[in-house]
Short mmCIF file of C-alpha atoms and ligand atoms in Angstrom, two decimals:
data_model
loop_
_atom_site.label_atom_id
_atom_site.label_comp_id
_atom_site.label_asym_id
_atom_site.label_seq_id
_atom_site.Cartn_x
_atom_site.Cartn_y
_atom_site.Cartn_z
CA MET A 26 166.40 148.63 64.71
CA ASP A 27 168.08 147.10 67.44
CA LEU A 28 169.00 144.32 65.46
CA ILE A 29 168.65 143.28 61.64
CA LEU A 30 169.28 139.46 60.35
CA ARG A 31 169.63 139.53 56.93
CA ASP A 32 169.41 137.04 53.87
CA ALA A 33 167.44 134.36 55.86
CA ARG A 34 165.18 131.98 54.82
CA ILE A 35 162.18 131.50 57.26
CA ALA A 36 161.08 128.20 58.86
CA GLY A 37 157.85 127.73 57.30
CA ARG A 38 158.21 130.27 54.48
CA GLU A 39 161.46 128.78 52.85
CA GLN A 40 159.67 129.31 49.25
CA ASP A 41 159.74 132.83 49.91
CA GLY A 42 163.67 132.91 49.30
CA ALA A 43 165.89 135.56 51.50
CA MET A 44 164.14 137.41 53.77
CA ASP A 45 165.54 140.51 56.17
CA VAL A 46 164.09 140.53 59.61
CA GLY A 47 164.24 143.67 62.01
CA ILE A 48 164.08 143.44 65.84
CA GLU A 49 163.00 146.10 68.33
CA HIS A 50 162.19 145.91 71.93
CA GLY A 51 162.80 142.20 71.84
CA ARG A 52 160.21 141.73 69.27
CA ILE A 53 159.85 140.99 65.74
CA ALA A 54 158.88 144.46 64.11
CA VAL A 55 159.24 143.59 60.53
CA ILE A 56 159.90 141.05 57.96
CA ALA A 57 160.93 142.22 54.07
CA PRO A 58 163.13 141.38 51.27
CA ALA A 59 165.77 143.97 51.14
CA LEU A 60 164.72 145.68 54.08
CA ALA A 61 165.51 149.46 54.07
CA ALA A 62 166.68 150.10 57.75
CA GLU A 63 169.83 150.37 59.89
CA GLY A 64 171.07 149.02 63.00
CA PRO A 65 173.62 146.17 64.28
CA THR A 66 173.74 143.66 61.20
CA ARG A 67 174.06 140.01 60.78
CA HIS A 68 174.26 138.17 57.48
CA LEU A 69 173.15 134.81 57.60
CA GLY A 70 173.96 133.86 53.91
CA GLY A 71 170.45 132.44 53.05
CA ARG A 72 170.54 129.99 56.17
CA LEU A 73 167.35 128.98 58.13
CA LEU A 74 166.12 130.84 60.73
CA ALA A 75 163.73 129.25 63.00
CA PRO A 76 162.06 129.82 66.22
CA GLY A 77 163.97 128.56 69.12
CA PHE A 78 163.59 124.94 70.07
CA VAL A 79 161.25 123.76 72.68
CA GLU A 80 162.09 121.21 75.18
CA THR A 81 158.99 120.06 76.57
CA HIS A 82 160.18 117.17 78.67
CA ILE A 83 163.83 116.42 80.33
CA HIS A 84 164.89 116.20 83.92
CA LEU A 85 167.72 118.34 84.73
CA ASP A 86 167.63 117.06 88.14
CA LYS A 87 169.03 113.54 87.47
CA SER A 88 170.92 114.47 84.68
CA ARG A 89 174.84 113.41 84.49
CA ILE A 90 174.84 110.94 87.29
CA LEU A 91 176.16 107.86 85.13
CA ASP A 92 179.27 107.62 87.21
CA ARG A 93 177.08 106.95 90.40
CA CYS A 94 174.99 104.42 88.70
CA ARG A 95 174.72 100.73 87.74
CA ALA A 96 173.64 99.85 84.58
CA ASP A 97 173.75 96.21 84.45
CA SER A 98 170.04 94.81 83.09
CA GLY A 99 169.58 98.33 81.37
CA ASP A 100 165.62 98.31 82.00
CA LEU A 101 163.01 100.93 83.33
CA ALA A 102 163.14 98.96 87.03
CA GLU A 103 166.93 99.09 87.39
CA ALA A 104 166.75 102.96 86.23
CA ILE A 105 164.22 103.64 88.80
CA ALA A 106 165.89 101.79 91.71
CA GLU A 107 169.23 103.01 90.93
CA VAL A 108 168.25 106.81 90.62
CA ALA A 109 166.47 106.53 93.70
CA ARG A 110 169.42 105.15 95.48
CA ALA A 111 172.08 108.15 93.64
CA LYS A 112 169.47 110.91 94.34
CA ARG A 113 169.54 110.33 98.18
CA GLY A 114 173.41 111.44 97.92
CA PHE A 115 171.93 114.86 95.89
CA THR A 116 172.50 118.36 97.42
CA ALA A 117 171.21 121.46 96.11
CA GLU A 118 174.58 122.57 95.10
CA ASP A 119 175.21 119.24 93.11
CA VAL A 120 171.97 119.41 91.25
CA TYR A 121 172.34 123.15 90.36
CA ALA A 122 175.71 122.59 88.89
CA ARG A 123 174.65 119.44 87.04
CA GLY A 124 171.68 121.22 86.00
CA ALA A 125 173.34 124.18 84.73
CA ALA A 126 175.53 121.98 82.28
CA THR A 127 172.79 120.37 81.00
CA LEU A 128 170.73 123.49 80.42
CA GLU A 129 174.00 125.28 79.00
CA ARG A 130 174.21 121.97 76.43
CA ALA A 131 170.64 122.96 75.74
CA ILE A 132 171.38 126.53 75.20
CA LEU A 133 173.96 125.72 72.76
CA HIS A 134 171.87 123.53 70.68
CA GLY A 135 169.19 126.23 69.89
CA THR A 136 166.61 126.01 72.61
CA THR A 137 164.85 128.93 74.21
CA HIS A 138 161.93 127.16 76.07
CA MET A 139 162.44 124.03 78.26
CA ARG A 140 159.82 122.34 80.89
CA THR A 141 161.86 120.14 83.44
CA HIS A 142 160.28 117.34 85.17
CA LEU A 143 161.53 117.39 88.73
CA GLU A 144 160.70 114.63 91.55
CA VAL A 145 160.14 115.11 95.14
CA ASP A 146 159.43 112.52 97.79
CA PRO A 147 160.57 111.66 101.00
CA GLY A 148 163.93 110.44 99.99
CA ILE A 149 165.43 113.59 98.33
CA GLY A 150 162.94 115.82 99.97
CA LEU A 151 163.11 119.30 98.39
CA ARG A 152 166.93 119.48 97.68
CA GLY A 153 166.04 118.78 93.83
CA PHE A 154 163.59 121.24 93.57
CA GLU A 155 166.13 123.91 95.32
CA GLY A 156 168.81 123.14 93.09
CA ILE A 157 166.97 123.57 90.18
CA LEU A 158 164.74 126.80 90.88
CA PRO A 159 167.59 129.48 91.06
CA LEU A 160 168.26 128.03 87.18
CA VAL A 161 164.90 129.70 86.40
CA LYS A 162 166.52 133.24 86.90
CA HIS A 163 169.90 132.60 86.45
CA TYR A 164 169.34 131.97 82.70
CA ALA A 165 166.70 133.93 82.16
CA TRP A 166 168.75 135.62 79.60
CA ALA A 167 168.74 132.30 77.18
CA ILE A 168 165.66 130.26 77.96
CA ASP A 169 162.59 129.98 79.91
CA LEU A 170 162.74 127.27 82.35
CA ARG A 171 159.63 125.96 84.10
CA ILE A 172 159.33 123.35 86.64
CA CYS A 173 157.00 120.55 86.63
CA VAL A 174 156.88 118.84 89.86
CA PHE A 175 155.84 114.88 89.96
CA PRO A 176 156.46 111.77 92.00
CA GLN A 177 158.71 109.24 90.53
CA GLU A 178 158.67 106.82 93.63
CA GLY A 179 154.34 107.00 93.52
CA LEU A 180 152.30 109.21 95.43
CA LEU A 181 149.54 106.97 97.31
CA ASN A 182 152.37 104.53 98.16
CA ASN A 183 154.71 107.15 99.68
CA PRO A 184 153.59 108.90 102.32
CA GLY A 185 154.80 112.62 102.67
CA THR A 186 155.04 112.99 98.72
CA GLU A 187 152.03 114.91 98.21
CA GLU A 188 153.23 117.40 101.18
CA LEU A 189 156.20 117.93 99.18
CA MET A 190 154.66 118.76 95.84
CA LEU A 191 152.52 121.17 97.49
CA ALA A 192 155.25 122.82 98.90
CA ALA A 193 156.99 122.77 95.29
CA LEU A 194 154.08 124.14 93.78
CA SER A 195 153.72 127.03 96.45
CA ALA A 196 157.31 127.99 95.68
CA GLY A 197 157.59 128.09 92.18
CA ALA A 198 156.74 124.83 90.20
CA SER A 199 154.13 125.58 87.69
CA VAL A 200 153.23 122.58 86.31
CA VAL A 201 152.41 119.09 88.01
CA GLY A 202 153.28 115.70 86.66
CA ALA A 203 152.73 112.19 87.53
CA ALA A 204 154.24 108.43 87.11
CA PRO A 205 151.44 106.37 87.75
CA TYR A 206 153.10 103.10 86.86
CA THR A 207 155.01 103.48 90.22
CA ASP A 208 152.16 103.64 92.24
CA SER A 209 150.36 101.12 94.16
CA ASP A 210 146.99 102.82 92.98
CA PRO A 211 147.97 104.52 89.49
CA ARG A 212 144.41 105.70 89.03
CA GLY A 213 144.60 107.04 92.71
CA GLN A 214 147.50 109.25 91.91
CA ILE A 215 145.57 110.44 88.49
CA ASP A 216 142.90 111.69 90.51
CA ARG A 217 145.26 113.42 93.05
CA VAL A 218 147.30 114.99 90.53
CA PHE A 219 143.90 116.20 88.84
CA ALA A 220 143.08 117.62 92.07
CA MET A 221 146.39 119.39 92.51
CA ALA A 222 146.13 121.01 89.29
CA ARG A 223 142.66 122.15 89.90
CA GLN A 224 143.75 123.66 93.42
CA PHE A 225 146.51 125.84 91.60
CA ASP A 226 144.82 126.15 88.18
CA ILE A 227 147.94 124.52 86.52
CA ASP A 228 148.54 122.27 83.51
CA ILE A 229 149.25 118.81 83.80
CA ASP A 230 152.37 116.86 82.28
CA MET A 231 151.82 113.25 83.14
CA HIS A 232 154.48 110.29 82.68
CA LEU A 233 152.12 107.52 81.20
CA ASP A 234 151.24 104.06 79.70
CA PHE A 235 155.46 103.41 79.85
CA GLY A 236 156.07 99.51 79.01
CA ALA A 237 154.94 97.12 76.74
CA GLU A 238 152.05 95.24 78.39
CA SER A 239 149.03 96.60 77.00
CA SER A 240 145.64 95.05 78.09
CA SER A 241 145.00 98.47 79.45
CA LEU A 242 145.79 102.03 79.10
CA ASP A 243 145.60 104.71 81.67
CA LEU A 244 145.06 107.28 78.81
CA ASP A 245 141.50 106.52 78.58
CA TYR A 246 141.26 107.72 82.35
CA VAL A 247 143.42 110.48 81.54
CA CYS A 248 141.33 111.71 78.71
CA GLU A 249 137.91 110.84 80.93
CA LEU A 250 139.24 113.21 83.67
CA THR A 251 140.37 115.82 80.82
CA ASP A 252 136.66 116.14 79.42
CA ARG A 253 135.02 116.24 82.99
CA PHE A 254 137.04 118.92 84.45
CA GLY A 255 137.17 120.69 81.29
CA TYR A 256 140.86 120.51 80.99
CA GLY A 257 141.50 120.19 77.44
CA GLY A 258 144.69 121.80 76.00
CA ARG A 259 146.08 121.67 79.50
CA VAL A 260 146.99 118.07 79.50
CA ALA A 261 150.30 116.50 77.94
CA ILE A 262 151.36 112.66 78.37
CA GLY A 263 154.84 111.53 77.79
CA HIS A 264 156.38 108.27 76.75
CA VAL A 265 152.93 106.12 75.90
CA THR A 266 155.38 103.57 74.49
CA LYS A 267 152.13 100.60 75.11
CA LEU A 268 150.93 102.60 72.14
CA SER A 269 153.55 101.03 70.04
CA THR A 270 152.48 97.80 70.75
CA VAL A 271 148.61 97.75 70.34
CA THR A 272 146.37 96.70 67.10
CA PRO A 273 146.11 99.46 64.55
CA ALA A 274 142.15 99.65 65.56
CA ARG A 275 143.30 99.75 69.44
CA PHE A 276 145.44 102.79 68.57
CA ALA A 277 142.96 104.58 66.14
CA GLU A 278 140.54 104.15 69.17
CA ALA A 279 143.56 105.84 71.33
CA ALA A 280 144.02 108.70 69.08
CA ARG A 281 140.40 109.59 68.53
CA ARG A 282 140.19 109.60 72.49
CA LEU A 283 143.30 111.97 72.58
CA ALA A 284 141.96 114.32 69.93
CA GLY A 285 138.70 114.52 71.26
CA ALA A 286 139.99 115.13 74.89
CA GLY A 287 142.66 117.57 73.84
CA VAL A 288 145.50 115.69 75.34
CA ALA A 289 148.76 116.40 73.70
CA LEU A 290 151.04 113.49 73.78
CA THR A 291 155.31 113.72 73.92
CA VAL A 292 157.68 110.85 72.60
CA LEU A 293 160.82 110.71 74.07
CA PRO A 294 162.92 108.54 71.38
CA SER A 295 166.16 107.86 73.18
CA THR A 296 164.86 106.64 76.32
CA ASP A 297 162.13 104.96 74.68
CA LEU A 298 164.28 103.25 72.26
CA TYR A 299 166.90 102.36 75.20
CA LEU A 300 164.48 101.16 77.53
CA MET A 301 161.71 98.90 75.71
CA GLY A 302 162.29 95.40 74.13
CA ARG A 303 164.59 94.57 76.86
CA GLY A 304 163.17 90.89 76.99
CA ALA A 305 163.49 90.29 73.46
CA GLU A 306 166.56 88.00 72.32
CA HIS A 307 165.92 88.90 68.60
CA SER A 308 163.57 90.79 66.72
CA ALA A 309 163.52 93.31 69.91
CA MET A 310 160.59 95.76 69.25
CA ARG A 311 161.40 99.75 68.90
CA GLY A 312 158.73 100.59 71.58
CA VAL A 313 158.68 104.27 70.60
CA THR A 314 155.19 105.84 69.71
CA HIS A 315 154.40 106.60 66.21
CA ALA A 316 153.70 110.33 66.62
CA HIS A 317 152.63 110.90 62.74
CA ARG A 318 149.99 108.40 62.99
CA LEU A 319 148.52 110.29 66.01
CA LEU A 320 148.94 113.88 64.03
CA ARG A 321 146.71 112.71 61.47
CA ALA A 322 144.37 112.06 63.93
CA GLY A 323 144.49 115.52 65.11
CA VAL A 324 146.72 114.85 68.31
CA ASN A 325 149.23 117.60 68.79
CA CYS A 326 153.04 116.06 69.78
CA SER A 327 156.02 116.71 70.46
CA LEU A 328 159.41 115.03 70.48
CA SER A 329 161.79 115.77 73.40
CA THR A 330 165.04 114.79 75.39
CA ASN A 331 163.66 113.21 78.72
CA ASN A 332 167.08 111.94 80.27
CA VAL A 333 170.72 112.73 79.79
CA LEU A 334 173.50 110.46 81.02
CA ASN A 335 171.84 108.74 83.50
CA PRO A 336 170.31 104.80 83.85
CA PHE A 337 167.32 106.03 81.92
CA THR A 338 169.46 107.19 78.96
CA PRO A 339 173.00 106.86 79.33
CA PHE A 340 173.61 109.14 76.31
CA GLY A 341 172.90 112.46 75.16
CA ASP A 342 174.02 115.87 74.05
CA VAL A 343 170.59 117.63 74.62
CA SER A 344 170.14 118.60 70.95
CA LEU A 345 166.36 118.72 69.79
CA ILE A 346 167.40 118.33 66.39
CA ARG A 347 169.11 115.45 67.05
CA ALA A 348 166.08 114.00 68.96
CA ALA A 349 164.10 114.72 65.51
CA ASN A 350 166.23 112.72 63.47
CA LEU A 351 166.52 109.97 65.69
CA TYR A 352 162.67 109.81 65.73
CA ALA A 353 162.36 109.91 61.93
CA ASN A 354 164.52 106.87 61.69
CA ILE A 355 162.74 104.57 64.26
CA ALA A 356 159.47 106.24 62.64
CA HIS A 357 160.11 105.29 59.19
CA VAL A 358 159.46 108.96 58.58
CA GLY A 359 160.67 109.45 54.59
CA ALA A 360 158.22 112.05 52.60
CA ARG A 361 159.39 115.91 52.75
CA ALA A 362 156.58 116.83 54.44
CA ASP A 363 156.55 114.28 57.28
CA VAL A 364 160.30 115.18 57.70
CA CYS A 365 158.95 118.55 57.93
CA GLU A 366 156.51 117.92 61.16
CA CYS A 367 159.57 116.22 62.97
CA PHE A 368 160.86 119.83 62.88
CA GLU A 369 157.45 121.35 63.98
CA MET A 370 157.46 118.44 66.95
CA ILE A 371 160.35 120.25 68.30
CA THR A 372 159.14 124.06 67.65
CA SER A 373 155.56 125.06 66.95
CA ARG A 374 153.69 121.74 67.96
CA SER A 375 156.05 122.03 71.33
CA ALA A 376 155.16 125.72 71.78
CA ARG A 377 151.43 124.50 71.55
CA LEU A 378 152.00 121.92 73.90
CA LEU A 379 153.38 124.52 76.44
CA ARG A 380 150.74 127.14 75.54
CA LEU A 381 153.52 129.48 74.55
CA GLU A 382 152.53 133.22 73.29
CA ARG A 383 154.14 134.90 70.64
CA TYR A 384 155.69 132.13 69.47
CA GLY A 385 157.35 132.00 65.69
CA VAL A 386 159.22 133.99 63.15
CA ARG A 387 156.35 136.49 62.46
CA VAL A 388 155.97 140.31 63.05
CA GLY A 389 155.00 140.62 66.63
CA ASP A 390 156.54 137.43 67.84
CA GLN A 391 159.28 137.46 70.55
CA ALA A 392 162.44 137.27 69.09
CA ASP A 393 163.41 133.69 70.31
CA LEU A 394 165.42 132.44 67.40
CA VAL A 395 167.93 129.74 66.38
CA VAL A 396 169.97 130.05 62.90
CA LEU A 397 170.87 126.64 61.58
CA ASP A 398 173.50 125.93 59.17
CA ALA A 399 170.71 124.59 56.00
CA PRO A 400 168.42 125.85 53.69
CA ASP A 401 165.20 124.38 54.96
CA ARG A 402 163.33 122.75 58.05
CA ALA A 403 163.72 119.16 56.17
CA SER A 404 167.20 119.46 55.52
CA ALA A 405 167.87 120.60 58.75
CA VAL A 406 166.28 117.13 60.61
CA ALA A 407 167.64 115.04 57.69
CA GLU A 408 171.56 116.33 57.86
CA LEU A 409 171.41 117.05 61.59
CA ALA A 410 171.82 120.81 60.89
CA ILE A 411 174.35 122.77 63.47
CA PRO A 412 173.18 125.62 65.19
CA LEU A 413 175.16 128.35 64.42
CA MET A 414 173.53 131.56 66.48
CA GLY A 415 170.85 131.93 68.96
CA PHE A 416 168.70 134.85 70.17
CA LYS A 417 166.53 135.54 73.26
CA ARG A 418 164.49 138.55 73.21
CA GLY A 419 166.64 139.71 70.46
CA ARG A 420 169.74 139.42 72.27
CA GLN A 421 172.47 136.95 70.90
CA THR A 422 173.13 134.21 73.17
CA PHE A 423 175.57 132.17 71.63
CA GLU A 424 177.63 131.66 68.21
CA ARG A 425 179.25 128.50 66.53
CA ALA A 426 181.70 129.25 63.48
CA PRO A 427 180.40 126.96 60.55
CA ALA A 428 182.85 124.23 59.69
CA ARG A 429 185.38 124.67 56.98
CA LEU A 430 187.92 122.77 54.99
CA LEU A 431 191.31 123.31 55.25
CA SER A 432 192.32 122.09 51.67
CA PRO A 433 196.06 122.16 50.36
ZN1 LIG B 519 160.51 111.90 82.16
#
């Protein structure tokens, strides 16, 4: 074997007890108790071996700009305006350096796959794209990075943006996104984004229904187009905070619609919690959509980071375990099976959203793995388990020593 991981508890099979995992040619070749094989060996001491975390929604290009922005009112409008102003000063080198710093933090927290949303418009041109694109190759040894290009400042109201999106899609972006709530014609933007997706035969990942005013939901229209164009399983929507404010009956109707169309939903707990409920002087709403209720209706969901150290979210360590734990607190998740689902929403469910192949800890899967200082998935989420080692295609990518007490 190229590598043997001994005494591992495998995520999803914790009840099987300790197993040995043999890796050859970047893939999992064998899983067995007391494996009779030779090769370089790591002993995991009964710790959890999980597939690497999957970040479906982050913004590397505008991470780490807190020192350049105001955050007085702390609401969504200010965040968009402040970042729009700051990004006029971005250079490709600056975007690369900040993106690399954030990417390295993600790798050190066990993330092995990432979809980064990236904005283009006449203000920034392609400089953000030119800063992020080299990261795909430079960090391929540790993470699969894909770029979703989108118009943060609107599409139909912002001439020149579509040409820049098409240029990025022709030069390496592989997913198309949207932010209809900043457009003078939200449905027109959704139409154009579907047209681009079909032109390039690529998946769609939209920022959608971000806000608290829920008299109308764009998700109904997105589901309609998904059905019309046979795009089920290839469309994701993020935030959808309006669903946290609707009646149970309206929520159930939306869940049925999303499940029927095959549209997945990403909850971004840090940003949603930070930006929502700003108008309230007391009893502020949480503004975080309840993913578990959607899961029970058959909707696929993921949990992700979104923004790091900028006016949208002035905090963040790019830890998906922390995102899962934060969401569990906000959503009142307590039952053990539901806590496990939080883990699935940063691993297998996120992988399904990104349509990853050979993802998991089964024979034949790509050996993209993380070792957590926990015995099982529920404990990992509950206790914010520390990632101790990561592997990409069977090669170790980081190591962190477990903490130890120094008693007198
Ligand atoms: Zn976002």
